[in-house]
Short mmCIF file of C-alpha atoms in Angstrom, two decimals:
data_model
loop_
_atom_site.label_atom_id
_atom_site.label_comp_id
_atom_site.label_asym_id
_atom_site.label_seq_id
_atom_site.Cartn_x
_atom_site.Cartn_y
_atom_site.Cartn_z
CA MET A 1 10.69 36.38 4.33
CA VAL A 2 10.62 33.62 6.94
CA GLU A 3 11.09 36.22 9.68
CA VAL A 4 8.17 38.25 8.29
CA LEU A 5 5.92 35.17 8.31
CA ILE A 6 6.94 34.19 11.84
CA GLY A 7 6.61 37.79 13.01
CA SER A 8 3.18 38.21 11.47
CA GLY A 9 2.04 34.94 13.05
CA VAL A 10 3.25 36.08 16.47
CA VAL A 11 1.36 39.37 16.09
CA VAL A 12 -1.87 37.51 15.22
CA VAL A 13 -1.49 35.17 18.22
CA LEU A 14 -0.80 38.10 20.55
CA ALA A 15 -3.81 40.03 19.21
CA ALA A 16 -6.01 36.99 19.88
CA ILE A 17 -4.66 36.67 23.44
CA LEU A 18 -5.26 40.39 24.00
CA ALA A 19 -8.85 40.10 22.75
CA TYR A 20 -9.48 37.14 25.07
CA ALA A 21 -7.87 38.96 28.02
CA MET A 22 -10.10 42.00 27.45
CA PHE A 23 -13.18 39.79 27.25
CA TYR A 24 -12.18 37.89 30.41
CA VAL A 25 -11.40 41.03 32.43
CA LEU A 26 -14.60 42.82 31.45
CA LYS A 27 -16.65 39.70 32.22
CA LEU A 28 -14.95 39.30 35.59
CA GLU A 29 -15.65 42.93 36.49
CA SER A 30 -19.30 42.69 35.43
CA GLU A 31 -19.71 39.72 37.80
CA ARG A 32 -18.18 41.58 40.74
CA PRO A 33 -20.50 42.16 43.73
CA THR A 34 -21.99 45.66 43.45
CA GLU A 35 -20.76 46.66 46.94
CA GLU A 36 -17.17 46.30 45.69
CA ILE A 37 -17.74 48.69 42.79
CA ILE A 38 -16.99 52.31 43.53
CA PRO A 39 -19.80 54.45 42.10
CA ASP A 40 -18.66 56.97 39.54
CA GLU A 41 -19.98 59.92 41.56
CA ALA A 42 -18.19 58.79 44.74
CA SER A 43 -15.19 61.07 44.38
CA ASP A 44 -13.22 63.47 42.23
CA MET B 1 -2.27 48.01 64.95
CA ALA B 2 -3.68 45.33 62.70
CA GLU B 3 -2.55 44.99 59.14
CA GLY B 4 -4.39 47.13 56.68
CA GLN B 5 -5.08 49.97 59.07
CA THR B 6 -3.63 53.31 60.08
CA ASP B 7 -4.62 55.71 62.76
CA GLY B 8 -6.29 57.85 60.12
CA HIS B 9 -4.11 60.90 60.87
CA ASP B 10 -1.18 60.09 58.61
CA ASP B 11 0.19 62.54 56.04
CA VAL B 12 -1.22 60.48 53.19
CA GLY B 13 -0.59 62.49 50.00
CA ASP B 14 -0.60 59.95 47.16
CA ALA B 15 -0.78 57.05 49.62
CA ALA B 16 2.47 55.48 48.40
CA ARG B 17 2.47 52.87 51.19
CA SER B 18 -1.22 52.04 51.26
CA LYS B 19 -4.28 51.06 49.25
CA VAL B 20 -5.46 54.25 47.62
CA PRO B 21 -8.48 55.45 49.63
CA LEU B 22 -11.91 55.94 48.09
CA GLU B 23 -11.83 59.73 48.13
CA LYS B 24 -8.59 59.80 46.19
CA ARG B 25 -9.87 57.74 43.24
CA LEU B 26 -10.31 59.81 40.09
CA SER B 27 -13.01 59.93 37.43
CA PHE B 28 -12.65 57.96 34.19
CA GLY B 29 -11.96 61.23 32.31
CA SER B 30 -9.20 62.36 34.68
CA ASN B 31 -7.58 58.93 34.61
CA LEU B 32 -7.79 58.79 30.82
CA VAL B 33 -6.05 62.16 30.53
CA ILE B 34 -3.31 61.00 32.92
CA LEU B 35 -2.84 57.83 30.84
CA PHE B 36 -2.83 59.82 27.60
CA GLY B 37 -0.16 62.03 29.14
CA PHE B 38 1.72 58.92 30.26
CA VAL B 39 1.65 57.32 26.79
CA LEU B 40 1.74 60.48 24.65
CA VAL B 41 5.37 61.03 25.48
CA ILE B 42 8.67 61.69 23.85
CA SER B 43 9.87 58.13 24.51
CA SER B 44 7.17 56.72 22.19
CA LEU B 45 8.38 58.99 19.40
CA LEU B 46 12.00 58.03 20.08
CA VAL B 47 11.24 54.30 20.01
CA GLY B 48 9.12 54.67 16.85
CA GLY B 49 11.98 56.61 15.26
CA THR B 50 14.47 53.92 16.26
CA ILE B 51 12.33 51.20 14.63
CA GLY B 52 11.83 53.33 11.50
CA ALA B 53 15.57 53.81 11.18
CA MET B 54 16.38 50.08 11.36
CA LEU B 55 13.72 48.37 9.19
CA PRO B 56 11.89 48.73 5.87
CA PHE B 57 8.54 50.43 6.48
CA GLN B 58 6.33 47.33 6.12
CA GLN B 59 8.48 45.38 8.58
CA ALA B 60 8.55 48.37 10.93
CA VAL B 61 4.74 48.30 11.00
CA ILE B 62 4.76 44.59 11.94
CA ALA B 63 7.24 45.28 14.78
CA ILE B 64 5.10 48.19 15.96
CA LEU B 65 1.92 46.07 15.95
CA PHE B 66 3.77 43.45 18.01
CA ALA B 67 4.79 46.13 20.52
CA GLY B 68 1.24 47.49 20.65
CA ALA B 69 -0.36 44.08 21.24
CA LEU B 70 2.18 42.91 23.83
CA ASN B 71 2.28 46.18 25.73
CA ALA B 72 -1.50 46.52 25.74
CA LEU B 73 -1.78 42.96 27.07
CA ILE B 74 0.73 43.54 29.87
CA ALA B 75 -0.73 46.96 30.74
CA VAL B 76 -4.30 45.67 30.97
CA LEU B 77 -3.39 42.60 33.03
CA ILE B 78 -1.22 44.54 35.49
CA GLY B 79 -3.33 47.73 35.51
CA VAL B 80 -6.52 45.89 36.41
CA ILE B 81 -4.75 44.32 39.42
CA ALA B 82 -4.04 47.86 40.63
CA ALA B 83 -7.57 49.12 40.01
CA ARG B 84 -9.03 46.16 41.91
CA SER B 85 -6.56 46.27 44.80
CA GLY B 86 -5.68 49.98 45.01
CA TYR B 87 -2.00 49.15 45.43
CA THR B 88 1.02 50.86 43.90
CA SER B 89 3.31 48.78 41.72
CA ALA B 90 5.74 48.25 44.58
CA LEU B 91 2.96 46.93 46.80
CA VAL B 92 1.66 44.65 44.04
CA TYR B 93 5.15 43.12 43.64
CA ARG B 94 5.11 41.99 47.29
CA TYR B 95 2.52 39.32 46.56
CA SER B 96 4.64 37.53 43.98
CA PHE B 97 8.19 38.31 45.16
CA GLY B 98 7.47 38.35 48.90
CA ARG B 99 7.41 41.03 51.59
CA LEU B 100 11.20 41.40 51.65
CA GLY B 101 11.78 39.88 48.22
CA SER B 102 9.96 42.75 46.50
CA ILE B 103 13.14 44.76 46.95
CA LEU B 104 14.43 43.16 43.72
CA PRO B 105 11.69 44.39 41.34
CA ASN B 106 11.50 47.67 43.27
CA LEU B 107 15.17 48.43 42.67
CA VAL B 108 15.10 47.18 39.06
CA MET B 109 12.10 49.38 38.25
CA ALA B 110 13.42 52.41 40.17
CA GLY B 111 16.79 52.09 38.42
CA THR B 112 15.33 51.74 34.93
CA GLY B 113 12.96 54.67 35.54
CA VAL B 114 15.90 56.87 36.48
CA VAL B 115 17.70 55.79 33.28
CA TRP B 116 14.68 57.03 31.30
CA PHE B 117 14.78 60.32 33.24
CA ALA B 118 18.47 60.77 32.36
CA VAL B 119 18.03 59.88 28.66
CA ILE B 120 15.10 62.30 28.19
CA LEU B 121 16.91 65.01 30.14
CA ASN B 122 19.93 64.77 27.83
CA ILE B 123 17.95 64.69 24.58
CA THR B 124 15.86 67.72 25.64
CA ARG B 125 18.87 69.65 26.93
CA ASP B 126 20.82 68.98 23.71
CA ALA B 127 17.96 70.32 21.57
CA PHE B 128 17.70 73.38 23.83
CA ILE B 129 21.40 74.27 23.60
CA ASN B 130 21.28 73.62 19.85
CA ILE B 131 18.50 76.18 19.38
CA PHE B 132 20.22 78.85 21.48
CA GLY B 133 23.77 78.09 20.29
CA ILE B 134 25.00 77.28 23.82
CA ALA B 135 28.43 75.66 23.94
CA ALA B 136 28.53 72.19 25.46
CA GLY B 137 30.39 71.94 28.78
CA GLY B 138 30.13 75.62 29.78
CA ALA B 139 28.37 77.14 32.79
CA VAL B 140 25.18 77.90 30.83
CA TYR B 141 25.15 74.31 29.56
CA TRP B 142 25.26 72.90 33.08
CA ALA B 143 22.79 75.49 34.37
CA SER B 144 20.40 74.49 31.55
CA THR B 145 20.75 70.84 32.52
CA LEU B 146 20.00 71.63 36.15
CA VAL B 147 17.00 73.86 35.43
CA ILE B 148 15.44 71.33 33.04
CA ALA B 149 15.99 68.55 35.61
CA LEU B 150 14.31 70.67 38.29
CA LEU B 151 11.32 71.39 36.06
CA PHE B 152 11.02 67.68 35.26
CA MET B 153 11.16 66.81 38.95
CA ILE B 154 8.72 69.33 40.50
CA PRO B 155 5.35 67.79 39.43
CA ALA B 156 6.55 64.35 40.58
CA TYR B 157 7.54 65.90 43.92
CA MET B 158 4.06 67.35 44.41
CA THR B 159 1.23 64.81 43.80
CA ILE B 160 -0.40 62.83 41.00
CA ARG B 161 -2.72 65.80 40.38
CA TRP B 162 0.25 68.00 39.44
CA ILE B 163 1.24 65.38 36.90
CA SER B 164 -2.24 65.55 35.42
CA TYR B 165 -2.01 69.38 35.23
CA ILE B 166 1.12 69.13 33.05
CA ASP B 167 -0.47 66.34 31.02
CA TRP B 168 -3.44 68.53 30.13
CA PHE B 169 -0.96 70.60 28.08
CA ALA B 170 1.52 67.86 27.14
CA ALA B 171 -0.99 65.42 25.63
CA PRO B 172 -2.38 67.89 23.04
CA ALA B 173 1.20 69.05 22.34
CA ILE B 174 2.24 65.50 21.45
CA ILE B 175 -0.78 65.08 19.20
CA ILE B 176 0.33 68.24 17.37
CA ILE B 177 3.88 66.84 17.07
CA MET B 178 2.51 63.54 15.73
CA ALA B 179 0.45 65.35 13.13
CA VAL B 180 3.36 67.60 12.12
CA THR B 181 5.72 64.61 11.89
CA ALA B 182 3.31 62.58 9.77
CA TYR B 183 2.48 65.54 7.49
CA PHE B 184 6.08 66.55 6.83
CA ALA B 185 7.23 62.93 6.58
CA LEU B 186 4.64 62.32 3.86
CA GLU B 187 5.49 65.59 2.12
CA THR B 188 9.26 65.12 2.33
CA GLY B 189 9.10 61.39 1.67
CA GLY B 190 6.75 61.64 -1.32
CA GLY B 191 3.68 60.05 0.24
CA ILE B 192 3.30 56.53 1.65
CA SER B 193 4.53 54.93 -1.57
CA GLY B 194 7.61 57.17 -1.51
CA ILE B 195 8.29 56.31 2.14
CA ILE B 196 7.95 52.60 1.40
CA ALA B 197 10.25 52.92 -1.61
CA ASP B 198 12.85 55.00 0.26
CA SER B 199 12.78 53.08 3.52
CA PRO B 200 16.13 51.69 4.61
CA GLU B 201 17.48 48.19 4.12
CA ALA B 202 17.00 46.17 7.28
CA SER B 203 19.97 46.88 9.55
CA THR B 204 18.73 44.29 12.03
CA GLY B 205 16.45 41.25 12.00
CA LEU B 206 12.70 41.77 12.34
CA LEU B 207 12.48 39.56 15.42
CA VAL B 208 15.32 41.49 17.08
CA ALA B 209 13.41 44.70 16.35
CA PHE B 210 10.37 43.18 18.11
CA THR B 211 12.30 43.27 21.39
CA VAL B 212 13.51 46.83 20.73
CA ALA B 213 9.96 48.02 19.97
CA ALA B 214 8.35 46.33 22.96
CA GLY B 215 11.24 47.24 25.27
CA GLY B 216 10.38 50.89 24.83
CA TRP B 217 7.24 50.54 26.90
CA ILE B 218 7.82 47.55 29.13
CA GLN B 219 9.15 49.67 31.99
CA GLY B 220 6.11 51.92 31.76
CA ASN B 221 3.87 48.86 31.78
CA VAL B 222 5.27 47.27 34.89
CA VAL B 223 4.86 50.53 36.85
CA ILE B 224 1.37 51.13 35.44
CA SER B 225 -0.18 50.25 38.81
CA ASP B 226 1.04 53.60 40.15
CA PHE B 227 -1.44 55.26 37.80
CA ALA B 228 -4.10 52.59 37.20
CA ARG B 229 -4.89 52.26 40.93
CA PHE B 230 -6.69 55.59 40.75
CA PHE B 231 -9.39 54.03 38.53
CA LYS B 232 -12.67 53.28 40.30
CA ASN B 233 -12.87 49.76 38.89
CA GLY B 234 -11.06 47.30 36.65
CA LYS B 235 -13.46 47.75 33.74
CA GLN B 236 -12.59 51.42 33.37
CA ALA B 237 -8.90 50.62 33.72
CA ALA B 238 -9.01 47.87 31.06
CA ILE B 239 -10.78 50.06 28.50
CA ALA B 240 -8.52 53.06 29.08
CA LEU B 241 -5.32 50.98 28.99
CA PHE B 242 -6.39 49.22 25.80
CA VAL B 243 -7.06 52.56 24.09
CA THR B 244 -3.80 54.13 25.22
CA TYR B 245 -1.43 51.20 24.66
CA GLY B 246 -3.20 49.29 21.91
CA VAL B 247 -4.19 52.27 19.75
CA LEU B 248 -2.59 55.58 20.72
CA MET B 249 0.90 54.22 21.24
CA VAL B 250 0.80 52.37 17.91
CA PHE B 251 -0.09 55.58 16.03
CA GLN B 252 2.78 57.40 17.72
CA TYR B 253 5.26 54.68 16.80
CA ILE B 254 4.09 54.65 13.18
CA GLY B 255 4.19 58.47 12.88
CA ALA B 256 7.72 58.57 14.28
CA ALA B 257 8.83 55.67 12.07
CA MET B 258 7.62 57.59 9.00
CA GLY B 259 9.52 60.65 10.19
CA ALA B 260 12.68 58.57 10.67
CA ILE B 261 12.45 57.13 7.17
CA ALA B 262 11.85 60.58 5.64
CA THR B 263 14.73 62.26 7.50
CA GLY B 264 17.15 59.45 8.33
CA GLU B 265 17.08 60.54 12.00
CA TRP B 266 15.68 58.49 14.91
CA ASN B 267 15.65 61.38 17.40
CA ILE B 268 12.40 63.42 17.15
CA PHE B 269 14.25 66.65 17.95
CA LEU B 270 16.64 66.00 15.02
CA MET B 271 13.68 65.08 12.78
CA MET B 272 12.14 68.48 13.52
CA GLU B 273 15.48 70.12 12.81
CA GLU B 274 15.58 68.34 9.43
CA PHE B 275 12.06 69.64 8.71
CA GLY B 276 13.25 73.14 9.75
CA LEU B 277 10.68 73.16 12.57
CA LEU B 278 12.73 72.65 15.74
CA GLU B 279 12.35 76.23 17.01
CA VAL B 280 8.60 76.25 16.26
CA THR B 281 7.88 72.90 17.88
CA PHE B 282 10.33 73.04 20.79
CA ILE B 283 7.75 74.03 23.41
CA ALA B 284 5.53 71.10 22.38
CA LEU B 285 8.51 68.73 22.41
CA PHE B 286 9.56 70.08 25.80
CA LEU B 287 6.09 69.40 27.22
CA ALA B 288 6.31 65.89 25.80
CA SER B 289 9.68 65.34 27.47
CA TRP B 290 8.31 66.79 30.69
CA SER B 291 5.40 64.36 30.87
CA THR B 292 7.74 61.39 30.23
CA SER B 293 10.40 62.29 32.72
CA MET B 294 8.12 63.35 35.57
CA ALA B 295 6.18 60.10 35.25
CA ALA B 296 9.42 58.11 35.23
CA ILE B 297 10.74 59.75 38.37
CA TYR B 298 7.31 59.58 40.09
CA GLY B 299 7.06 55.84 39.45
CA SER B 300 10.65 55.26 40.53
CA ALA B 301 10.09 57.15 43.77
CA ASN B 302 7.04 55.01 44.54
CA MET B 303 9.30 51.98 44.13
CA ILE B 304 11.56 53.01 46.97
CA SER B 305 8.72 54.39 49.08
CA ALA B 306 7.19 51.00 49.74
CA PRO B 307 7.96 48.20 52.16
CA PRO B 308 10.36 46.53 52.84
CA ILE B 309 12.18 49.89 52.83
CA PRO B 310 11.42 51.37 56.27
CA GLU B 311 9.21 54.44 56.28
CA PHE B 312 11.01 57.78 56.64
CA GLY B 313 8.72 60.24 58.43
CA SER B 314 5.20 60.11 56.99
CA GLN B 315 4.53 58.11 53.81
CA GLU B 316 4.22 61.31 51.76
CA ARG B 317 7.41 62.78 53.21
CA HIS B 318 9.18 59.53 52.39
CA ARG B 319 7.88 59.64 48.79
CA LYS B 320 8.97 63.25 48.31
CA THR B 321 12.41 62.53 49.72
CA ALA B 322 12.66 59.63 47.27
CA VAL B 323 11.77 61.94 44.35
CA LEU B 324 14.56 64.35 45.38
CA LEU B 325 17.09 61.55 45.85
CA LEU B 326 16.32 59.85 42.52
CA SER B 327 16.37 63.16 40.66
CA VAL B 328 19.93 63.69 41.91
CA VAL B 329 20.82 60.15 40.75
CA GLY B 330 19.21 60.87 37.36
CA LEU B 331 21.20 64.06 37.06
CA GLY B 332 24.36 62.06 37.75
CA LEU B 333 23.41 59.41 35.18
CA SER B 334 22.84 62.10 32.56
CA LEU B 335 26.62 62.57 32.53
CA GLY B 336 26.89 59.08 30.99
CA ASN B 337 25.23 59.97 27.65
CA ALA B 338 23.09 56.79 27.70
CA GLU B 339 21.07 58.05 24.72
CA GLN B 340 24.01 57.08 22.47
CA ILE B 341 23.19 53.38 23.02
CA PHE B 342 19.42 53.86 22.94
CA GLY B 343 18.65 50.74 20.88
CA PHE B 344 20.60 48.49 23.27
CA ILE B 345 18.98 50.12 26.31
CA LEU B 346 15.53 49.28 24.93
CA GLN B 347 16.49 45.61 24.55
CA PHE B 348 18.10 45.56 27.98
CA LEU B 349 14.92 46.92 29.53
CA ALA B 350 12.98 44.12 27.83
CA TRP B 351 15.31 41.37 29.08
CA ILE B 352 15.51 42.62 32.67
CA ILE B 353 11.84 43.59 33.10
CA GLY B 354 10.01 41.00 30.95
CA PRO B 355 10.43 38.18 33.53
CA ILE B 356 9.14 40.48 36.29
CA ALA B 357 6.05 41.35 34.23
CA ILE B 358 5.10 37.73 33.54
CA THR B 359 5.63 36.75 37.18
CA ILE B 360 3.21 39.43 38.39
CA ILE B 361 0.62 38.53 35.74
CA ILE B 362 0.75 34.80 36.50
CA ASP B 363 0.55 35.36 40.25
CA TYR B 364 -2.75 37.23 40.03
CA TRP B 365 -4.46 35.86 36.94
CA LEU B 366 -3.38 32.19 36.78
CA LEU B 367 -3.26 31.42 40.51
CA PRO B 368 -6.82 32.13 41.75
CA GLU B 369 -5.92 31.04 45.31
CA LYS B 370 -3.60 34.03 45.57
CA ARG B 371 -6.00 36.62 44.17
CA LYS B 372 -7.88 37.04 47.46
CA LEU B 373 -4.63 37.99 49.20
CA TYR B 374 -4.44 41.12 47.04
CA GLU B 375 -8.01 42.19 47.57
CA LEU B 376 -8.77 41.50 51.25
CA THR B 377 -7.31 44.05 53.64
CA ASP B 378 -6.77 41.62 56.52
CA LEU B 379 -4.54 39.37 54.45
CA GLY B 380 -1.16 40.10 52.97
CA PRO B 381 1.65 38.46 51.03
CA ASP B 382 2.28 34.89 52.20
CA SER B 383 6.09 34.91 51.96
CA TYR B 384 9.07 36.93 53.07
CA VAL B 385 11.02 36.03 49.95
CA ASN B 386 9.41 33.92 47.23
CA PRO B 387 12.16 31.71 45.76
CA ALA B 388 9.95 30.80 42.77
CA ALA B 389 9.84 34.45 41.64
CA TYR B 390 13.57 34.88 42.19
CA LEU B 391 14.41 31.69 40.28
CA ALA B 392 12.13 32.78 37.42
CA TRP B 393 13.91 36.14 37.16
CA ILE B 394 17.42 34.74 37.63
CA VAL B 395 16.86 32.30 34.73
CA GLY B 396 14.55 34.47 32.55
CA PHE B 397 16.80 37.53 32.40
CA PRO B 398 19.91 35.75 30.99
CA ILE B 399 17.73 33.62 28.69
CA GLY B 400 16.55 36.86 27.07
CA PHE B 401 20.07 38.26 26.90
CA TYR B 402 21.68 35.13 25.43
CA THR B 403 18.97 34.32 22.86
CA GLN B 404 19.13 37.55 20.90
CA GLU B 405 19.44 35.65 17.61
CA ILE B 406 16.83 32.99 18.43
CA PHE B 407 13.13 33.82 17.92
CA ILE B 408 12.17 36.91 20.05
CA SER B 409 14.51 37.32 23.00
CA LEU B 410 11.95 39.19 25.12
CA ILE B 411 9.37 36.44 24.62
CA ASN B 412 11.99 33.72 25.24
CA GLY B 413 12.84 35.21 28.63
CA MET B 414 9.19 35.72 29.56
CA ILE B 415 8.16 32.18 28.57
CA VAL B 416 10.99 30.53 30.53
CA ALA B 417 10.36 32.74 33.57
CA GLY B 418 6.61 32.12 33.33
CA VAL B 419 6.97 28.34 33.12
CA ILE B 420 9.34 28.25 36.11
CA TYR B 421 7.14 30.52 38.22
CA TYR B 422 3.83 28.87 37.38
CA GLY B 423 5.27 25.37 37.71
CA TRP B 424 6.76 25.89 41.16
CA MET B 425 3.82 27.92 42.46
CA ARG B 426 1.25 25.39 41.23
CA PHE B 427 3.28 22.55 42.79
CA ALA B 428 3.47 24.36 46.14
CA LEU B 429 -0.15 25.57 46.20
CA ASN B 430 -1.44 22.08 45.36
CA LYS B 431 0.34 20.89 48.50
CA GLY B 432 -1.17 23.73 50.56
CA THR B 433 2.12 25.49 51.12
CA THR B 434 4.41 28.11 49.57
CA PRO B 435 7.73 27.77 47.71
CA GLU B 436 9.41 29.59 50.61
CA ASN B 437 8.16 27.05 53.16
CA GLN B 438 9.14 24.17 50.87
CA LEU B 439 12.65 25.55 50.74
CA ARG B 440 12.70 26.18 54.49
CA ARG B 441 11.70 22.57 55.17
CA LEU B 442 14.39 21.37 52.79
CA LEU B 443 16.97 23.43 54.70
CA GLY B 444 15.61 22.30 58.09
CA GLN B 445 14.34 25.76 59.04
CA ARG B 446 11.12 26.78 60.77
CA THR B 447 8.29 27.44 58.31
CA VAL B 448 6.50 30.80 58.11
CA GLU B 449 2.72 30.83 58.46
CA ASN B 450 2.00 34.54 58.88
CA PRO B 451 4.94 36.75 58.02
CA TYR B 452 3.11 39.99 58.87
CA ASP B 453 5.49 42.56 60.28
CA GLU B 454 3.91 45.66 61.84
CA THR B 455 6.94 47.87 61.24
CA THR B 456 7.23 47.32 57.51
CA ASP B 457 3.75 46.36 56.42
CA VAL B 458 1.32 48.24 54.27
CA LYS B 459 -1.54 50.37 55.45
CA THR B 460 -5.06 50.98 54.34
CA GLU B 461 -6.63 54.30 55.08
CA VAL B 462 -9.64 54.24 57.38
CA GLU B 463 -12.60 55.38 55.31
#
């Protein structure tokens, strides 16, 4: 039971860190100078 | 020739020793399919089955959610580095471990990738000989092993596009297998309530299972740069990696765990045999194995195709030679029957690779001074060998191994390694130097200001 509580708590903390990391990365990319962004039609 | 340049006439291929050039970046759709193929693999079903066989269903779900959250976090944070810099995993490691020091993570990752290749080869071969009633140890048995190994190796030998061609078939095949597994698990197990009621007593602690579950994908995470660098920007990479690791992988684990509880088997091939569906589903399972093993050998070859290992011929010739060499090593390892200690292997991968993952993440995301070194072509790694990264790994790996009964051994090793790495790096950077130069001064040696070496350094294609 204790392991389940600790485990569940760890999962919640990790999910929160993941959500923050996604927010941070997407924000960082949106602030990137446009000349550093490769346009979608540039290749492939 | 200055760093970051080539003469523009190199045999580039997948640009294993350089930033991936603009014209070789792929669309979001192509990258997403490659990632789906990378994650929709037999190893996910095997790990899910292993978790399902060792825990009651509710606890298995908690362990799987842990693995999904941790692996998504690591994949996003490492994958975005690759999308922003264009570097392979091996080239990314140079910035934290040093130009020569990156040999340590390169060899660890190449070695663990080859272990995956050997395990998948054996499991697939065993199912094949089972279907056709081939006796183990005979000529047909060995010929089957060799032919399957060759098939697994060929797409990795070609280019990343060949991998995506296989994945176009393998990814839907795995989705079919997932659906079949879940359907028959529910039917055989008497629905979710029946599965919960019939699930096994815990044969291991929940927190131990956390390391097993996460260990199944940590190797794939730390080589994710080899695939994520083909994204056109970090935003696309982050979204695609979150979907594949945070959602798709979790569903695979849960489906396989249900199958394991319903059949009592952890191996997906044996689950299908229990359902009486092995012959019908073998082609789909084979495609799933194919996508796993070719990606493992492709990533491993990239590891030994990067500096400080001297270039053999052109960079693409070097990479292809590495694929051939590692396939032979994988074939040799397949004689060892590593799949029989699958649960331990998953934990071992977590202990040995976890400290490397956290070192890379901290170097880029928590040390802003170092981030520009990754992204500007006229700069490079600032050390030959970074003692902070080595100390973090040397302490973090055994901490994980020796704390198996305390909290979560994978996290223990990563936290200790992370604290050591961040602490020493922050101390050195605040003094305007590097850990290597601090150590050199301490030993009375000449400090290194620009360790660029033309013979072993990376290249950037001229646009």
